[in-house]
Tab-separated table of C-alpha atoms in Angstrom:
chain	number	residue	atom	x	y	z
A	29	UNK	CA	109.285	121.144	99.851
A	30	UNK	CA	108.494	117.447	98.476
A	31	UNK	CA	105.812	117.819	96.131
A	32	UNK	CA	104.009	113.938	95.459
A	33	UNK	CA	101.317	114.651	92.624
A	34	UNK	CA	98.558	112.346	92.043
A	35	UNK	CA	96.737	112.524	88.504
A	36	UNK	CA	93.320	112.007	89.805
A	37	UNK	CA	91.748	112.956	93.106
A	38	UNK	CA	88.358	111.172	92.565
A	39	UNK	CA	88.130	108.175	89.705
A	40	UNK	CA	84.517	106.038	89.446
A	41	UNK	CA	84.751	102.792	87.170
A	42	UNK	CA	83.023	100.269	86.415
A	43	UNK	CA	84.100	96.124	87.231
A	44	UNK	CA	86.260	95.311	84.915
A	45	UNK	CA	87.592	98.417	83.141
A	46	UNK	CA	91.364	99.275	82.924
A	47	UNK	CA	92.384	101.850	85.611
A	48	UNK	CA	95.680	103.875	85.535
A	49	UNK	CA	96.551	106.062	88.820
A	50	UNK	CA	99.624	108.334	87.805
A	51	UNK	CA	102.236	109.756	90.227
A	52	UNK	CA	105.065	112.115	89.996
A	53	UNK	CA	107.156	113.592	92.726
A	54	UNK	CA	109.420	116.066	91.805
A	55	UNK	CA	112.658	115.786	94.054
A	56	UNK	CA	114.659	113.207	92.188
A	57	UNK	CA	113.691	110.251	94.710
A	58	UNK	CA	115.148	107.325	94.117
A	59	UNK	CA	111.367	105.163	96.029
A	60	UNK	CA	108.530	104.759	94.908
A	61	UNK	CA	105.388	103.322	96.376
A	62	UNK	CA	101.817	102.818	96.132
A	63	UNK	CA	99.441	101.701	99.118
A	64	UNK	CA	96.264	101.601	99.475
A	65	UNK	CA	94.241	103.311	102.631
A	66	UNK	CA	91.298	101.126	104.170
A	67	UNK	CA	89.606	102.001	107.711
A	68	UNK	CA	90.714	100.185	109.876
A	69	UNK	CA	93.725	98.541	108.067
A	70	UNK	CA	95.851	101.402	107.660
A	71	UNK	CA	98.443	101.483	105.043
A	72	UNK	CA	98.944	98.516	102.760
A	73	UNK	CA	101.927	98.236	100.574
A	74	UNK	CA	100.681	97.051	96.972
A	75	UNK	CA	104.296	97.535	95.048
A	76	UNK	CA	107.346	99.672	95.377
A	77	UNK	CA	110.147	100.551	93.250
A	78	UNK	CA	113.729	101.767	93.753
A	79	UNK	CA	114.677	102.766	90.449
A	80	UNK	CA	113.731	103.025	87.138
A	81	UNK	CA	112.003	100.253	85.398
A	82	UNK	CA	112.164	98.176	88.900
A	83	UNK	CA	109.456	97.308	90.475
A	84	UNK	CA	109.196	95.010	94.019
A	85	UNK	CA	105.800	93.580	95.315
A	86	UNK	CA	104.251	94.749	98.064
A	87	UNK	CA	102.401	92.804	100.759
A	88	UNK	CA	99.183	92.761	98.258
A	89	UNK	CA	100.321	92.980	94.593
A	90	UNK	CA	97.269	90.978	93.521
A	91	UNK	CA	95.124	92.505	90.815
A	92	UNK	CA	98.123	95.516	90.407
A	93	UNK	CA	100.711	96.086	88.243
A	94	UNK	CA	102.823	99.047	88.082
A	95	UNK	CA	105.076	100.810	86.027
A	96	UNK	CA	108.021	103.461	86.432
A	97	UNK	CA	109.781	104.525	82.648
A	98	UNK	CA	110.962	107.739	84.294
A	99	UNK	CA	112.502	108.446	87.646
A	100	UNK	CA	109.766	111.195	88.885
A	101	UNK	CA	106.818	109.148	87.626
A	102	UNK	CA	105.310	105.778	88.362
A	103	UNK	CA	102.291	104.732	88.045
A	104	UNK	CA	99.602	101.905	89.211
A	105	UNK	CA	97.590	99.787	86.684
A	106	UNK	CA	94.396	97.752	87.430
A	107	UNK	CA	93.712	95.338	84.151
A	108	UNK	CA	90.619	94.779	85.051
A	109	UNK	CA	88.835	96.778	88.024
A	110	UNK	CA	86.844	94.696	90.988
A	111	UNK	CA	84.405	96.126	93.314
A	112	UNK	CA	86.986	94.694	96.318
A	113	UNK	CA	89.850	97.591	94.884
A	114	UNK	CA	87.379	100.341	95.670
A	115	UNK	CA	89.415	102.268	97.864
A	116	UNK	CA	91.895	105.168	98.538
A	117	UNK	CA	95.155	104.718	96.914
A	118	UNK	CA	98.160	106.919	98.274
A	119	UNK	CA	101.845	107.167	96.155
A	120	UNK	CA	104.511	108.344	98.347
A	121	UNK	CA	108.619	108.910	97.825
A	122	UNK	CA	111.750	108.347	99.352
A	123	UNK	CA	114.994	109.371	98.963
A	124	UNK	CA	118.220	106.574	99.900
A	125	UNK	CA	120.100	107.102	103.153
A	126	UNK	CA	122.684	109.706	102.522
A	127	UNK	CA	121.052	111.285	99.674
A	128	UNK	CA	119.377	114.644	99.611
A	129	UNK	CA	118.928	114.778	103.118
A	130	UNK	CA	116.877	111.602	103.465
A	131	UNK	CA	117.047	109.074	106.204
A	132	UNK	CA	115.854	105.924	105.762
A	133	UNK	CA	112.100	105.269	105.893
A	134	UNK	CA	110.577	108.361	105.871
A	135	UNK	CA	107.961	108.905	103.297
A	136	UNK	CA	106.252	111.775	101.431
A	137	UNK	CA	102.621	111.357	100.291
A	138	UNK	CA	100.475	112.269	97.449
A	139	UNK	CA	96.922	113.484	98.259
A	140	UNK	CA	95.508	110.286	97.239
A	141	UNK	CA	93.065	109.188	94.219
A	142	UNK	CA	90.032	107.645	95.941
A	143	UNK	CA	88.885	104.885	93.270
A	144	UNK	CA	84.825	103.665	93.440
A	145	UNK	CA	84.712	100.589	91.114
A	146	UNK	CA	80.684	100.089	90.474
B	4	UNK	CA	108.191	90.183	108.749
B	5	UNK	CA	107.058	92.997	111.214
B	6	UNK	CA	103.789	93.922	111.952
B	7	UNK	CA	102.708	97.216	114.049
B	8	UNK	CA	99.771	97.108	116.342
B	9	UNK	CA	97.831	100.298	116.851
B	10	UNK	CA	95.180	99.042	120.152
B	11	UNK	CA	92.812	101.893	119.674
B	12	UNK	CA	90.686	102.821	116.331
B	13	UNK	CA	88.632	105.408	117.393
B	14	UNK	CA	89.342	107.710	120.426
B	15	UNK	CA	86.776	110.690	121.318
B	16	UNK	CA	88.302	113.675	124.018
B	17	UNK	CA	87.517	116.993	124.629
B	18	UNK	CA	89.342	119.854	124.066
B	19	UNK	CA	92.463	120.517	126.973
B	20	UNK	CA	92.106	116.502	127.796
B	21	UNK	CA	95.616	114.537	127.510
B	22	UNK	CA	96.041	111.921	124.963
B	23	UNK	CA	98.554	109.024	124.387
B	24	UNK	CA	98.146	106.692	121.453
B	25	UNK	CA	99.535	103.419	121.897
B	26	UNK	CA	101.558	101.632	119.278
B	27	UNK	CA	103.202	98.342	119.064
B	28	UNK	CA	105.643	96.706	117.111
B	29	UNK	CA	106.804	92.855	116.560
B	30	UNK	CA	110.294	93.393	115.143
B	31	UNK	CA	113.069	92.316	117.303
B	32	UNK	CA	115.972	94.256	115.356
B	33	UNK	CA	117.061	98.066	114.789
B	34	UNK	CA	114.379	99.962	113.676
B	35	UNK	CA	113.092	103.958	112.619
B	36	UNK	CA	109.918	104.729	113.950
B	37	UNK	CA	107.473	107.175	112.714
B	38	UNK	CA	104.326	108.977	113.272
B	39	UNK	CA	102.017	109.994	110.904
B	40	UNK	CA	98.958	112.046	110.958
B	41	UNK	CA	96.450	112.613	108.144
B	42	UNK	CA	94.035	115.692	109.043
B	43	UNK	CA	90.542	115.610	107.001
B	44	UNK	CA	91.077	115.961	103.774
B	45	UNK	CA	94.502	116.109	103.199
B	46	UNK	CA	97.680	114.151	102.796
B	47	UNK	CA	99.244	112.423	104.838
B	48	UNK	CA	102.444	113.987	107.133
B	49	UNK	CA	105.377	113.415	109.118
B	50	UNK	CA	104.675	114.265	112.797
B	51	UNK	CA	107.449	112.800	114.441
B	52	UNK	CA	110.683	110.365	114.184
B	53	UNK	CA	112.996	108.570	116.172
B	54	UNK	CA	115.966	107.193	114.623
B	55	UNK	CA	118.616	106.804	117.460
B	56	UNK	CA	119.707	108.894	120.966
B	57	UNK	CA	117.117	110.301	123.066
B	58	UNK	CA	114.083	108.071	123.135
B	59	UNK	CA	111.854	110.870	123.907
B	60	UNK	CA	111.492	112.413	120.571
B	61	UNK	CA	109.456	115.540	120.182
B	62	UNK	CA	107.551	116.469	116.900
B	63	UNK	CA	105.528	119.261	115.554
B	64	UNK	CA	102.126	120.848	117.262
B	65	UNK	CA	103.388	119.721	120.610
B	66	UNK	CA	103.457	115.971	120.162
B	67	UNK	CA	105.982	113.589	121.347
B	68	UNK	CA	106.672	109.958	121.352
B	69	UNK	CA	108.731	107.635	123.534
B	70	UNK	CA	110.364	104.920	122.543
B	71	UNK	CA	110.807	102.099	124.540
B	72	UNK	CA	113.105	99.275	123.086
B	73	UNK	CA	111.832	96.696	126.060
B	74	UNK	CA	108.378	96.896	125.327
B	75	UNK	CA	108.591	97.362	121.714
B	76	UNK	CA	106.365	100.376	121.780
B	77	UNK	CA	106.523	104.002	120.224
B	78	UNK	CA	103.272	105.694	122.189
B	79	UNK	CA	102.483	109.404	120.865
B	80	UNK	CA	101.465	111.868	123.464
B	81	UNK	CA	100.102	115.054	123.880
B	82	UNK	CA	99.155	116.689	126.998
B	83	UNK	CA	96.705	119.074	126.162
B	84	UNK	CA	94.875	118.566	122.871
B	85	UNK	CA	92.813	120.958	120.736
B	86	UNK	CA	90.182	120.792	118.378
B	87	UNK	CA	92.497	121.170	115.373
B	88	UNK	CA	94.237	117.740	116.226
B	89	UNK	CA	90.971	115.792	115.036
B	90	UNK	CA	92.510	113.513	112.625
B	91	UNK	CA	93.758	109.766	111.729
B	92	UNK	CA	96.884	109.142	113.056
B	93	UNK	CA	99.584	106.250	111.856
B	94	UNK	CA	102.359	104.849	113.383
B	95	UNK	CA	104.537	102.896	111.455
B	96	UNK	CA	108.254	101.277	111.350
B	97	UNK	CA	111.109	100.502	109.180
B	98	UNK	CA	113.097	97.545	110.224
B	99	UNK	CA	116.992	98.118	109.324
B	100	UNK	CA	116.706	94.852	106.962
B	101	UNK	CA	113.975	96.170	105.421
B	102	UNK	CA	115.600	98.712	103.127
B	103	UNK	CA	113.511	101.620	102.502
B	104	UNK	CA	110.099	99.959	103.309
B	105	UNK	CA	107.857	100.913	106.259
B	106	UNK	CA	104.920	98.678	107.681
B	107	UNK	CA	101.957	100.307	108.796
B	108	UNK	CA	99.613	100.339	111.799
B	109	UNK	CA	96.176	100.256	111.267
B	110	UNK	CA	95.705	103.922	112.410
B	111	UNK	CA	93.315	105.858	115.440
B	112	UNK	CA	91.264	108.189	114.482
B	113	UNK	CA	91.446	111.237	116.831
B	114	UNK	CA	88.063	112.669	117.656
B	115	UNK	CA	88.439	116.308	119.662
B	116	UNK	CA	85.410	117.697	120.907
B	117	UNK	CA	85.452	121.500	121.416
């Protein structure tokens, strides 16, 4: 089975701290992505990348940066936390048409960090 | 760019009652379509999938979805539901020019009352 491990289930910072959410899946995906989870907006793509040391933006990239060094690990970076990113933040993997049984689109998911900014 | 369109937030049924979900999409193109469910607490999962062939795709826990390419829709139903199916559930798409990203509906959360 896909495993998606996220560093930190439960984070609380404080407005304008640095915050780093970590990520590492462990069947040699080529995607990564970050989104984050608010009711009633569903699933927001922040950034994505499709190998190492690329990085796309999402639909709201403001406020986020990201970073992926190694294939199985890439992680989300908030310079300076806002009250406004308090929210859950879900990584999730794919693997290219073709490759390792993947089909296009279909994503596996972390548990989540759920970030409180104060 | 595509946009999906989940019309209910919250839906409440008791236990044996039949559900469908409706979901939307704006894309005129090829797509994937997918349903996702998140149960309290945990991660999100794959519950179902249509890719091409039989529109009427059937998932895990007795789900199913139809797709219908003239309506742009990709409703999830179930026609008995239990208690254990309380949970948020996402529909989302992946147009074919859209490489390996998938856009999001806003989700329902599933409310079964025993």
């Amino acid at each position: 089975d896909v495993k998606v491990t996220q560093s930190s289930r439960y984070l609380v910072k404080r407005t304008g701290e640095k915050v780093f959410l970590e990520c590492v899946q462990d069947m040699d995906h080529e995607n990564m992505f970050w989104y984050r989870q608010d009711p009633g907006l569903g699933l927001r793509l922040i950034y994505f990348s499709y190998d190492v040391k690329m990085k796309e933006k999402g639909d709201i990239p403001e406020g986020y940066s990201v970073s992926r060094e190694k294939k199985e690990r890439f992680s989300l970076i908030l310079e300076s936390a806002s009250t406004n990113q308090t929210s859950m933040y879900l990584c999730a993997s794919s693997s290219n048409p073709g490759t390792s049984g993947g089909a296009s689109g279909e994503l596996f998911f972390g548990e989540g960090s759920r970030l409180t900014v104060l | 760019a595509q946009s999906v369109s989940q019309h209910n937030h919250h839906v409440i049924l008791s236990e044996a009652a039949s559900l469908e979900l409706g979901c939307n999409y704006s894309y005129g193109g090829t797509v994937n379509l997918f349903w996702y469910v998140q149960y309290p607490g945990q991660h999100l999962q794959l519950l179902l999938k249509y890719f091409s062939g039989d529109p009427l795709v059937k998932g895990i826990k007795g789900f199913e979805a139809e797709f219908i390419k003239s309506k742009f829709s990709f409703n999830l139903r179930k026609p008995s539901v239990q208690w254990s199916d309380t949970a948020e559930y996402f529909c989302a798409v992946n147009a074919h020019n859209a490489g390996n990203m998938l856009t999001f509906g806003g989700g329902t959360r599933l409310m079964v009352k025993p």
